[in-house]
CSV table of C-alpha atoms in Angstrom, one decimal:
chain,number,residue,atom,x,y,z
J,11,UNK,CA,-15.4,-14.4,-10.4
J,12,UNK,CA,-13.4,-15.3,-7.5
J,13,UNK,CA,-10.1,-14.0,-6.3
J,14,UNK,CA,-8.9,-17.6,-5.0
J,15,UNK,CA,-9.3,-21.2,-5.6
J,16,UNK,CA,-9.0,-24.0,-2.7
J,17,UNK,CA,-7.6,-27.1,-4.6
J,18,UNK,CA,-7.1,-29.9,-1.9
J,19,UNK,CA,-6.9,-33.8,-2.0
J,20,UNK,CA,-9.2,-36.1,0.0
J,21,UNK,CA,-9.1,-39.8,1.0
J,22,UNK,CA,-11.8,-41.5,2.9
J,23,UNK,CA,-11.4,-45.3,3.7
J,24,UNK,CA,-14.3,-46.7,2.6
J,25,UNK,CA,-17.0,-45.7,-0.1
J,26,UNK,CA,-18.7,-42.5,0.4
J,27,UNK,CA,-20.9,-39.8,-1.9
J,28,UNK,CA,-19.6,-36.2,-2.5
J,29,UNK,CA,-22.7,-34.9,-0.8
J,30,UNK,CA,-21.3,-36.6,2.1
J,31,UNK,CA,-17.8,-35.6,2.1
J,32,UNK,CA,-19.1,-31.5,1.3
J,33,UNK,CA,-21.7,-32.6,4.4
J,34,UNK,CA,-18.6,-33.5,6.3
J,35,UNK,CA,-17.0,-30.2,6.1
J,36,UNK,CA,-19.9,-28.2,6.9
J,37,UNK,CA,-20.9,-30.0,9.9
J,38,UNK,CA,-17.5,-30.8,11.2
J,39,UNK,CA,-16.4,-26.8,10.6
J,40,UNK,CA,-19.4,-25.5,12.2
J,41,UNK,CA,-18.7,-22.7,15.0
J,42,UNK,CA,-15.3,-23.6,14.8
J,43,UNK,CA,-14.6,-19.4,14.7
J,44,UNK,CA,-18.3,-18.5,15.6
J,45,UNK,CA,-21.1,-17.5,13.1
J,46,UNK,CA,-19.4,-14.8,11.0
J,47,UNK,CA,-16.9,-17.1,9.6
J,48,UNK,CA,-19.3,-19.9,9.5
J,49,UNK,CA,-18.8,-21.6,5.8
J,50,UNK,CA,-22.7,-21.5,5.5
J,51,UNK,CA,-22.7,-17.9,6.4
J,52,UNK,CA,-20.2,-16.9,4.2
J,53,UNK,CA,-21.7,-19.0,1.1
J,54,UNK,CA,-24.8,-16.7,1.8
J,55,UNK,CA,-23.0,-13.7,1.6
J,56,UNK,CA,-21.2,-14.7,-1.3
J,57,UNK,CA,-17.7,-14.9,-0.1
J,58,UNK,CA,-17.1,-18.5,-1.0
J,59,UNK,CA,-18.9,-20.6,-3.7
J,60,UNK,CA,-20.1,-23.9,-4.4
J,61,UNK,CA,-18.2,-26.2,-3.2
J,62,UNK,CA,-17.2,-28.8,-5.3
J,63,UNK,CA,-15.8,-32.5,-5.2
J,64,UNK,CA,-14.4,-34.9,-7.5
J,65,UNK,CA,-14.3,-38.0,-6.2
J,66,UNK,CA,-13.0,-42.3,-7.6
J,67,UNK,CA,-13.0,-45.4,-6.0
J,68,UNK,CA,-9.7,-47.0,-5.7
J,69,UNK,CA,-9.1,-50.4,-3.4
J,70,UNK,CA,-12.3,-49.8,-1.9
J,71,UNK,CA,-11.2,-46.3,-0.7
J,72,UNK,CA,-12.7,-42.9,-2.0
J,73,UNK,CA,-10.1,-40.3,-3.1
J,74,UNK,CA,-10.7,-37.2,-5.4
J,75,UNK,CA,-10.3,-33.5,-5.2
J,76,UNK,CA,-11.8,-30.6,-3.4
J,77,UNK,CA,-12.3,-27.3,-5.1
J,78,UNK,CA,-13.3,-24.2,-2.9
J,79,UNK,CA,-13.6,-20.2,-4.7
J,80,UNK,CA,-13.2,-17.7,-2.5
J,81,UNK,CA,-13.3,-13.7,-2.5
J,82,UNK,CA,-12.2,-13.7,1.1
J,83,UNK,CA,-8.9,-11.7,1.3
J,84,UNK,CA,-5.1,-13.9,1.6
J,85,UNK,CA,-5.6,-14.3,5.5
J,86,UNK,CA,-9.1,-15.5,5.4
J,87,UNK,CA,-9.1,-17.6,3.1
J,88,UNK,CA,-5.7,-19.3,4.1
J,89,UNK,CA,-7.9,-19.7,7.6
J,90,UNK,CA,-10.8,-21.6,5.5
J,91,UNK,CA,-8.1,-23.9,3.8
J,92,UNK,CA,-7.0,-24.6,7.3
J,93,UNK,CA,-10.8,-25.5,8.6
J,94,UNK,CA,-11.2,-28.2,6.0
J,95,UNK,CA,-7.7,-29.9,6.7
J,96,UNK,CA,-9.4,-30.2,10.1
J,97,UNK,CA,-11.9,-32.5,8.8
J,98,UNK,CA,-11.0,-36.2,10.1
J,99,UNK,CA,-14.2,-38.9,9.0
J,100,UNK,CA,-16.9,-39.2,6.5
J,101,UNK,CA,-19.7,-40.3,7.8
J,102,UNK,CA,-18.4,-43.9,9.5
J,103,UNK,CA,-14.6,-43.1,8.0
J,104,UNK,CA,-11.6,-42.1,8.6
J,105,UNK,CA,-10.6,-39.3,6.4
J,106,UNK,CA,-7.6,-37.0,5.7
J,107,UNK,CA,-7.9,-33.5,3.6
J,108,UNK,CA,-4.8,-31.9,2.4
J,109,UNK,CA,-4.3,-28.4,0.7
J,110,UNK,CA,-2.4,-28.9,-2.1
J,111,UNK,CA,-2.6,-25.4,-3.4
J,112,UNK,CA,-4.4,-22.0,-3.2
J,113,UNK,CA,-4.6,-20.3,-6.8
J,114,UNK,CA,-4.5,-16.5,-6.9
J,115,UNK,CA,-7.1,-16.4,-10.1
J,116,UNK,CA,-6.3,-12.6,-10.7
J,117,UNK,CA,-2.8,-13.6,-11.3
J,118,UNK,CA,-3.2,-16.9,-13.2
J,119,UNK,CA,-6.0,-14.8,-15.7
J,120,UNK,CA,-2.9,-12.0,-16.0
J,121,UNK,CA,-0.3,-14.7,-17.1
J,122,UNK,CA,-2.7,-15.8,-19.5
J,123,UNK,CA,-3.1,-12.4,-20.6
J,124,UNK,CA,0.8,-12.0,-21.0
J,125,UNK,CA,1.3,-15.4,-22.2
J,126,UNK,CA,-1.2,-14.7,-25.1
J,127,UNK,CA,0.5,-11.1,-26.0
J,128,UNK,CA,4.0,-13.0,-25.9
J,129,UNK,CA,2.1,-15.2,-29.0
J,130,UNK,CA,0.5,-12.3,-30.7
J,131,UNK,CA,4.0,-10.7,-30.9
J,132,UNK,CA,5.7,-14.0,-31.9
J,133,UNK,CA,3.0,-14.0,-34.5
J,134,UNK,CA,3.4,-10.3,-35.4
J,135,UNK,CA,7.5,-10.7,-35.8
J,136,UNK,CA,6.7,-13.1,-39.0
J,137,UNK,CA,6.3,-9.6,-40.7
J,138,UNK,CA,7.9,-7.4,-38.2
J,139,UNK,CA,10.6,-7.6,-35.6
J,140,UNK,CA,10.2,-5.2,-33.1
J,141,UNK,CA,11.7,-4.3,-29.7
J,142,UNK,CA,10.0,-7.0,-27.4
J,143,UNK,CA,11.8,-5.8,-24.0
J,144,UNK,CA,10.3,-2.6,-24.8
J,145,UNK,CA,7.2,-3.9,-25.1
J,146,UNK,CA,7.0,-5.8,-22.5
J,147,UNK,CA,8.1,-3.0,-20.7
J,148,UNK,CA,5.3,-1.3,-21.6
J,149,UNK,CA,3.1,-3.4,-20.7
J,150,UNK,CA,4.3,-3.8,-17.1
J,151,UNK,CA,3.8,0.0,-17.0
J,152,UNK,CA,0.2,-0.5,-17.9
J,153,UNK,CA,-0.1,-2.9,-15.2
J,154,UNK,CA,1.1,-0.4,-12.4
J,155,UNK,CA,-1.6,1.7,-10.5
J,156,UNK,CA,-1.2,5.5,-11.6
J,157,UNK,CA,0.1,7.7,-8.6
J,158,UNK,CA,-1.9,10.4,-7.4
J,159,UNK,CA,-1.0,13.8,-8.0
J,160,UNK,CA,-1.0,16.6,-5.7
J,161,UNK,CA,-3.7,19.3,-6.8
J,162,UNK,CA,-4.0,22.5,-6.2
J,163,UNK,CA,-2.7,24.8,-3.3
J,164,UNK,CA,-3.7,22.3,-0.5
J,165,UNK,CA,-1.5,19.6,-2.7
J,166,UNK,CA,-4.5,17.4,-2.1
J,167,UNK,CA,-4.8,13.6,-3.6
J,168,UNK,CA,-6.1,13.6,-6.8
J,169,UNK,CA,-6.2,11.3,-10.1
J,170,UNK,CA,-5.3,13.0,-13.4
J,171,UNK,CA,-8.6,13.3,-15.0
J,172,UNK,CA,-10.1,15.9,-12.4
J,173,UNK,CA,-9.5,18.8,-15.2
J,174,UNK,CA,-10.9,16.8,-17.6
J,175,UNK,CA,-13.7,15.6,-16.6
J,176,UNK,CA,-16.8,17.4,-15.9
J,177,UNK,CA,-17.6,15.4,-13.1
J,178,UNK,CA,-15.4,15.1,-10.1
J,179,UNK,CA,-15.9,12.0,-7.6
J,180,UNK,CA,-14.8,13.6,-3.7
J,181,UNK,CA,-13.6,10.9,-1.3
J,182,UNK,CA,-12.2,11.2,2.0
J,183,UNK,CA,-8.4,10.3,1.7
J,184,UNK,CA,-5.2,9.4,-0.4
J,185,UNK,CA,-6.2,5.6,0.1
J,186,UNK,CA,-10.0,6.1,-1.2
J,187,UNK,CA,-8.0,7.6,-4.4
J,188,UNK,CA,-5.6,5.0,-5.1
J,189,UNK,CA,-8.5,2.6,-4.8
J,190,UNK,CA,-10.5,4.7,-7.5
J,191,UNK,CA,-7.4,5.1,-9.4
J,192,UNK,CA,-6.2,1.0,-8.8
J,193,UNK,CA,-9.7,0.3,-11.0
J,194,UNK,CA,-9.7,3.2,-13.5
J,195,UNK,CA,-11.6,5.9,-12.0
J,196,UNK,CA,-9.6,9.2,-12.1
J,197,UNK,CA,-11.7,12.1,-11.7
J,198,UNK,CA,-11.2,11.6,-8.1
J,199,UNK,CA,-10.1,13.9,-5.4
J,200,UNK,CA,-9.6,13.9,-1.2
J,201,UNK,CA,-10.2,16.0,1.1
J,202,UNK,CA,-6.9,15.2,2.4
J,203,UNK,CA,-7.8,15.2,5.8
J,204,UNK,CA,-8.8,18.7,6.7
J,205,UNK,CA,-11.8,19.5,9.2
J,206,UNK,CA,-12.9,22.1,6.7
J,207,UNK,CA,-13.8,21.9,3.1
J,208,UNK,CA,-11.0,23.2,1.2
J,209,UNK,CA,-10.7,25.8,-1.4
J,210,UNK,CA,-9.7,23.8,-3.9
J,211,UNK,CA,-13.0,21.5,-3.2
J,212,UNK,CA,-15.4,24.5,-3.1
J,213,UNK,CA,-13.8,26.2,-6.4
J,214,UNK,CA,-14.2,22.8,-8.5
J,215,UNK,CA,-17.7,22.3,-7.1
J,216,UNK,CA,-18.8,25.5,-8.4
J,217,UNK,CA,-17.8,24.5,-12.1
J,218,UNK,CA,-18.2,20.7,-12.2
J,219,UNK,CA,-20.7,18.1,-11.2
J,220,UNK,CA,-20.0,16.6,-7.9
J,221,UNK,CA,-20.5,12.8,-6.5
J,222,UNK,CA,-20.0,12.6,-2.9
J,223,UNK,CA,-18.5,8.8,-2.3
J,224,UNK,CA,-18.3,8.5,1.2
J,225,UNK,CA,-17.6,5.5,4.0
J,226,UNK,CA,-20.2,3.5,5.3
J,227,UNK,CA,-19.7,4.7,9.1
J,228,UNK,CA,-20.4,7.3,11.2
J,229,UNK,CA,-17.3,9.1,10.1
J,230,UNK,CA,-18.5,9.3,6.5
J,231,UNK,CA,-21.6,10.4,7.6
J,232,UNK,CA,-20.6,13.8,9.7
J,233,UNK,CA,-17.8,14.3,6.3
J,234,UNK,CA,-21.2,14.3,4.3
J,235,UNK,CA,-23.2,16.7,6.7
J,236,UNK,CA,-20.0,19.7,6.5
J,237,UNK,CA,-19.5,18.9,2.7
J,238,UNK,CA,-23.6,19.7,2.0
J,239,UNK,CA,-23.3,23.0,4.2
J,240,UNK,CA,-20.8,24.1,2.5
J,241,UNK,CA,-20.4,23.0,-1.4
J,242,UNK,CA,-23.1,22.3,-4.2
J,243,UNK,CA,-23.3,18.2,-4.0
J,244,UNK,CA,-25.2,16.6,-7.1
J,245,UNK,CA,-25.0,12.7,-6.2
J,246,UNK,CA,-24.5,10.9,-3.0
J,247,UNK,CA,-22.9,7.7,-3.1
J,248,UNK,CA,-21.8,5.6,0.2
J,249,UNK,CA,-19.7,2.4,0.8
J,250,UNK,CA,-21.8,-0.5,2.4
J,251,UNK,CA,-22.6,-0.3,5.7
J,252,UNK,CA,-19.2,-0.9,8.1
J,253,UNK,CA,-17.4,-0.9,4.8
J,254,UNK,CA,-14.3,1.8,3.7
J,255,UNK,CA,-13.9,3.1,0.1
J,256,UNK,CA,-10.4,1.8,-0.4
J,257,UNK,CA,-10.9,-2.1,0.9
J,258,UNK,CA,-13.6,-2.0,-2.2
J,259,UNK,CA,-12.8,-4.1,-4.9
J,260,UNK,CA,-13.7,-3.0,-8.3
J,261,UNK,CA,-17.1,-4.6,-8.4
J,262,UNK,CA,-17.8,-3.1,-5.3
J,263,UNK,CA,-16.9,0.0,-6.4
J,264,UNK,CA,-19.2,0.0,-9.5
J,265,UNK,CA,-22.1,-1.1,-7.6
J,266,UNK,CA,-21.8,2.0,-5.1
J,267,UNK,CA,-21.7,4.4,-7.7
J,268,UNK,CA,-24.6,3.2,-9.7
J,269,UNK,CA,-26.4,3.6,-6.5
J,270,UNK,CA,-25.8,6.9,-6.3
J,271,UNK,CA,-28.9,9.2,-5.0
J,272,UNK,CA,-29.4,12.8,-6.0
J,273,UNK,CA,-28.6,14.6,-3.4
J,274,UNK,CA,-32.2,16.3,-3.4
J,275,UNK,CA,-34.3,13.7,-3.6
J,276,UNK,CA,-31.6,12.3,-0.9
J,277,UNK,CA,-32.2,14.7,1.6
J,278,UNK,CA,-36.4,15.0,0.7
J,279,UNK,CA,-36.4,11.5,1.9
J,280,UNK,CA,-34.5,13.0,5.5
J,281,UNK,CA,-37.1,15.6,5.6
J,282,UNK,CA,-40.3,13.6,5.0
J,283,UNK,CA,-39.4,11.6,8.1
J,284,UNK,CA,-39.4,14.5,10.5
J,285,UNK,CA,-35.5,15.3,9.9
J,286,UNK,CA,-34.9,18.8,11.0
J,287,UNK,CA,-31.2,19.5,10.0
J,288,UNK,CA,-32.1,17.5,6.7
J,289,UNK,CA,-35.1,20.5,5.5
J,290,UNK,CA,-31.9,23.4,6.8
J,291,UNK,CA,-29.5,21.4,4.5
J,292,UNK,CA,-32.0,21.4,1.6
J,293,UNK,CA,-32.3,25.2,1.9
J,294,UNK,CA,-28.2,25.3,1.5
J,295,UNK,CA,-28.3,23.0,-1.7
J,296,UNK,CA,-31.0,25.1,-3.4
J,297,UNK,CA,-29.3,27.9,-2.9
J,298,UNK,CA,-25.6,26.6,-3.6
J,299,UNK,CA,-27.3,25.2,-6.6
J,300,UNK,CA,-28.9,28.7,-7.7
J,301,UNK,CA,-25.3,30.2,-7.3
J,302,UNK,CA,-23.7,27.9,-9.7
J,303,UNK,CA,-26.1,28.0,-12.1
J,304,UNK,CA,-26.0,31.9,-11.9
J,305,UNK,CA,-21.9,31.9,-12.6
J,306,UNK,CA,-22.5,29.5,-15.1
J,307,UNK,CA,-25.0,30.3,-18.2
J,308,UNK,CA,-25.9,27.6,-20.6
J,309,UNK,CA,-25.4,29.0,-24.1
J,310,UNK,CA,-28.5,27.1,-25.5
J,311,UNK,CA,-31.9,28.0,-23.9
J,312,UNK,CA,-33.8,24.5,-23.5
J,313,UNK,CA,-37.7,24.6,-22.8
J,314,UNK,CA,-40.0,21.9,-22.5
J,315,UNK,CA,-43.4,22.6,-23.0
J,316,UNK,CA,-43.0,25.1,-25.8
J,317,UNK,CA,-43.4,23.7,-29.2
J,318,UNK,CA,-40.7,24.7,-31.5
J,319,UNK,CA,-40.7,28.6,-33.0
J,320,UNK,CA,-38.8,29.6,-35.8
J,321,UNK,CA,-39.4,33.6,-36.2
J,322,UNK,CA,-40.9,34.6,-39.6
J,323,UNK,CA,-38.0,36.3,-41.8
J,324,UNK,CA,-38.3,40.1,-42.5
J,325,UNK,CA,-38.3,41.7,-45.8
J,326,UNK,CA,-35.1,41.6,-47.5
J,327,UNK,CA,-32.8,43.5,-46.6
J,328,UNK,CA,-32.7,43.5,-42.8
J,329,UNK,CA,-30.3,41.5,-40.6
J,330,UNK,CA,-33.1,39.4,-37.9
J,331,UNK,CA,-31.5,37.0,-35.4
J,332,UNK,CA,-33.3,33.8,-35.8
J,333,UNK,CA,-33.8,31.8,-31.7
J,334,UNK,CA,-35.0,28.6,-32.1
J,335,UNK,CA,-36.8,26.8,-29.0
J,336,UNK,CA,-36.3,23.5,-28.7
J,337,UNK,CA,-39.0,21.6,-26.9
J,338,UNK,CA,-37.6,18.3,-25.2
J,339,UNK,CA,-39.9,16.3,-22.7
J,340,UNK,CA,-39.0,16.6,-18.8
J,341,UNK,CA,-38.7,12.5,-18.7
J,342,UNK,CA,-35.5,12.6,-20.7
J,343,UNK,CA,-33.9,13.7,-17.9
J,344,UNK,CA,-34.6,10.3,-16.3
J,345,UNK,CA,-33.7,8.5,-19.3
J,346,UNK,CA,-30.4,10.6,-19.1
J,347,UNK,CA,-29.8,9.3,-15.4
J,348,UNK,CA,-30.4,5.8,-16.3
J,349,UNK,CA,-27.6,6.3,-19.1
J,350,UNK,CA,-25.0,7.4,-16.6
J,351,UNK,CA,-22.2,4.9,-16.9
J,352,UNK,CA,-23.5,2.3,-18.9
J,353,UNK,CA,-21.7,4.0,-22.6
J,354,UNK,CA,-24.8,2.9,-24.3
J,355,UNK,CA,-27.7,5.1,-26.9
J,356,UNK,CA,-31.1,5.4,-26.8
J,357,UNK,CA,-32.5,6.6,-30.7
J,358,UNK,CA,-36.3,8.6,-30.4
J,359,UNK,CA,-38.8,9.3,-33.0
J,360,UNK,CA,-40.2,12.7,-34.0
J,361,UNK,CA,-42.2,12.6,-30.9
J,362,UNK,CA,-39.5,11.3,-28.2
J,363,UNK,CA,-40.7,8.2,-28.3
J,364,UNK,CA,-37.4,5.4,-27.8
J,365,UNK,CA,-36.9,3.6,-30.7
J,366,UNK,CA,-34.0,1.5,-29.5
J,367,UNK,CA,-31.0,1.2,-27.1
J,368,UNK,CA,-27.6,0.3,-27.8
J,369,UNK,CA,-24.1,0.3,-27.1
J,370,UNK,CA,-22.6,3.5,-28.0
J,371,UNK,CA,-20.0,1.9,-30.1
J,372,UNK,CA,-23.1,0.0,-32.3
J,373,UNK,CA,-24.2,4.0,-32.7
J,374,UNK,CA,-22.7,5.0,-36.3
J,375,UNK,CA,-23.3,1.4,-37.8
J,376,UNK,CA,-26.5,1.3,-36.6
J,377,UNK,CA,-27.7,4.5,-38.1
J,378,UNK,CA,-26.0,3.2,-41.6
J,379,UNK,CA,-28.5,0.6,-41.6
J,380,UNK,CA,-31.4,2.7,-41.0
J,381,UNK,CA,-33.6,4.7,-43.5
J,382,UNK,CA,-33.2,8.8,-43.5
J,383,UNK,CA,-35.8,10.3,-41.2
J,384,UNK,CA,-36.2,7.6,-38.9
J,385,UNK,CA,-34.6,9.0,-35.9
J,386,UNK,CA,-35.2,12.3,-34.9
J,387,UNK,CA,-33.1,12.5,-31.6
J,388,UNK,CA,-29.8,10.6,-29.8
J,389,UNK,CA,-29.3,10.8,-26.4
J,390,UNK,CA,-26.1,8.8,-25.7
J,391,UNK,CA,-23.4,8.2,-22.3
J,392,UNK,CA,-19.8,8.9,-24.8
J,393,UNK,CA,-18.9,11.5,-26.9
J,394,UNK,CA,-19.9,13.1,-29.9
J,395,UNK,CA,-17.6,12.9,-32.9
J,396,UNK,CA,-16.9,14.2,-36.1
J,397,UNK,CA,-17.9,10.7,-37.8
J,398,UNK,CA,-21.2,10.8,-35.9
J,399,UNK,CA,-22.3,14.2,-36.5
J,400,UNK,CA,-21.6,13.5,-40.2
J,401,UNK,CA,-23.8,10.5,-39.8
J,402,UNK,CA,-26.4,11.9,-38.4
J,403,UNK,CA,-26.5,15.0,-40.7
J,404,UNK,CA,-26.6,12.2,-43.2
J,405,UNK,CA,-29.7,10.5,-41.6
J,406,UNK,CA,-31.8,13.3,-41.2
J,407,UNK,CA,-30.9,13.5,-37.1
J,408,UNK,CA,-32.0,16.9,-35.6
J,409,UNK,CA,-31.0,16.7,-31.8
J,410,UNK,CA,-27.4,15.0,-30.6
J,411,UNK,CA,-27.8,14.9,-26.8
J,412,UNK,CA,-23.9,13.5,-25.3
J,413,UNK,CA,-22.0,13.1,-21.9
J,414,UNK,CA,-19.5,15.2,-24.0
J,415,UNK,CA,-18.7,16.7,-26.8
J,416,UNK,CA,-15.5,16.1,-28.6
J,417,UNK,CA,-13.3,17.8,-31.6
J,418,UNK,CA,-15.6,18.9,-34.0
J,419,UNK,CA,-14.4,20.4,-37.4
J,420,UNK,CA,-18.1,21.1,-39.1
J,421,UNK,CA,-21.7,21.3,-37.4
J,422,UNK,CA,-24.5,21.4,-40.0
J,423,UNK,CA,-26.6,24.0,-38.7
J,424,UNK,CA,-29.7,22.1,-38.6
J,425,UNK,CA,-28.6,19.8,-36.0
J,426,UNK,CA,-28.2,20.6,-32.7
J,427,UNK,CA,-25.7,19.6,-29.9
J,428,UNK,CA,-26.1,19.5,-26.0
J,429,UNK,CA,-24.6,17.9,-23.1
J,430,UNK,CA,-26.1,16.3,-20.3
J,431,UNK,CA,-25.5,19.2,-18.5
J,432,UNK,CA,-27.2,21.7,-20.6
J,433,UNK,CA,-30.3,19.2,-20.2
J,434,UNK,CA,-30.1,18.4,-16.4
């Protein structure tokens, strides 16, 4: 969707096409402010669209209206309103193009929003009469951008979800956070500026998962060579080339961190062309890896070649600790990577074999539906509940695989819960 809309009127004396009034303004814009703001080259690039005409015949004139989207920002596209109003004939015509307006769409789809809650209230007052300032209120409050909050002993920019979260998203500075934060990401954290990695930084990387989410210039790239000699990095994640984290717009944003590489396979890639420092830093991931893994021991032991055991009892009589190996194929990992983000399911069989994928929030009434025994195994981007595990339990479920795991009251014993992490 774009951020703008163009909306100007045009009058050509004498009969004319819209191909040829859109024809007009290409050819008669053309270089005007060289190639990179050429309106061709910036349909191409998809930051204008179509443009559109709407066009009558009155008195043996042509007059209509000119529509132009744009996800330029206010000063460029204020400078493409000003290139068409430079546009004088149509083919053998005179012709005169005003800008009649420039609609901010963001703000027009947010009035809509509002005007729509004002009805819902007016409609929810019939039956109740509560305190519409305060609402209101409250909804201007959801509006506003959270702050970021100053964390740890280097009071470094941070959103409020770091502790949360097991993953924490490290950009370079306050700006790159109020951008995360401006479009709901907020396990995010700066460096704050500091030529060394911070305490803070290394402490959290040693606990948490870590996406690096970096400029697109050389800048970001020497930030990204000191952050992977010094802290365990999982995913890399970079602006687009020329491009800095907080000009992104959301859907920018998004698309960078679903392109996110693992950092080894990342740094393979280095290696396998004949990078030296890439094979050293490598070495320092390996090991920074082996560290964390070593401070942090999974309480569940996960194999995946070995079939499941179950010990035989012993006589009566004599306390045995039953373990229970749980075989689970090495391609779920990948299935688990291709669920980051998305908040969707994928159900398996008694063999790992996907039965079907879904929208996590589809999850519970989809396994009503089903017969008992039908799904062996979930592996899902949310969080396990109460409601599902009961499901589940219900349906004959073994395995719960989840992003998280939330406040559980009960666990039958014959199902078992992990987190990505345990897995990966």
């Amino acid at each position: 969707m774009a951020k703008y809309l163009i909306k100007a009127r045009v009058e050509v004396d004498g009969v004319v096409e819209k191909h040829d009034i859109i024809g007009a303004i290409f050819g008669q814009t053309e270089g005007l402010f060289g190639e990179q703001f050429d309106l061709r080259t910036l349909q191409d690039k998809n930051r204008i669209g179509r443009i559109q005409v709407m066009t009558r015949i009155h008195n043996g004139k042509t007059i209509g209206e000119i529509i132009i989207p744009s996800n330029l920002d206010r000063l460029e596209t204020a400078l493409v309103a000003a290139m068409i109003e430079s546009v004088d004939r149509v083919g053998p015509y005179n012709a005169r193009i005003e800008v009649v307006d420039i609609i901010d769409v963001r703000l027009e789809k947010i009035k809509k929003i509002v005007d729509r809650a004002i009805e819902i209230l007016q409609e929810w007052s019939k039956e109740k009469a509560p305190d519409i300032k305060e609402i209101l209120k409250e909804m201007q409050e959801a509006l506003k951008v959270p702050e970021p909050r100053k964390y740890g002993p280097e009071q470094l920019p941070a959103g409020p979800g770091v502790d949360k979260s097991d993953t924490i998203i490290i950009v370079e500075g306050r700006a790159d956070v109020i951008n995360l934060l401006r479009y709901g990401f907020t396990n995010v954290i700066a460096l704050g500026g500091a030529r060394k990695v911070p305490n803070t930084i290394r402490n959290l990387a040693r606990k948490k998962k870590v996406i690096v989410f970096l400029d697109g210039d050389h800048g970001g790239d020497l930030i990204l060579k000191e952050l992977l000699r010094t802290i365990k990095v999982d995913f890399i994640a970079r602006a687009p080339e020329g491009r800095e984290v907080e000009e992104l717009t959301g859907k920018e944003i998004r698309e960078a961190l679903s392109k996110t590489v693992p950092t080894k396979e990342y740094l393979e890639k280095l290696a396998n062309q004949g990078n030296k420092e890439a094979k050293y830093l490598l070495q320092i991931q390996e090991r920074l890896a082996r560290e964390a893994a070593e401070q942090i021991k999974p309480k569940i032991k996960v194999e995946e070649k070995k079939p499941v055991e179950k010990p035989v009892p012993k006589p009566p009589k004599t306390v045995e600790e039953v373990v229970e190996t749980v075989s689970i194929p090495l391609r779920i990992r990948e299935d688990i990577k291709s669920l980051y983000g998305t908040l969707e399911a994928i159900l398996y069989d008694n063999e790992w074999n996907p039965i079907k994928r879904l929208p996590v929030r589809d999850l519970v009434n989809t396994l009503d539906e089903l017969d008992k025994n039908n799904v062996e195994a979930i592996v899902m981007d949310g969080i396990i509940t109460q409601r599902l595990i009961d499901k589940a339990s219900e349906k004959g479920v073994k395995t719960l695989i989840a992003a998280k795991i939330g406040r559980v009251n009960y666990k039958p014993p014959e199902i078992l819960i992990l987190t990505f992490n345990d897995i990966m």
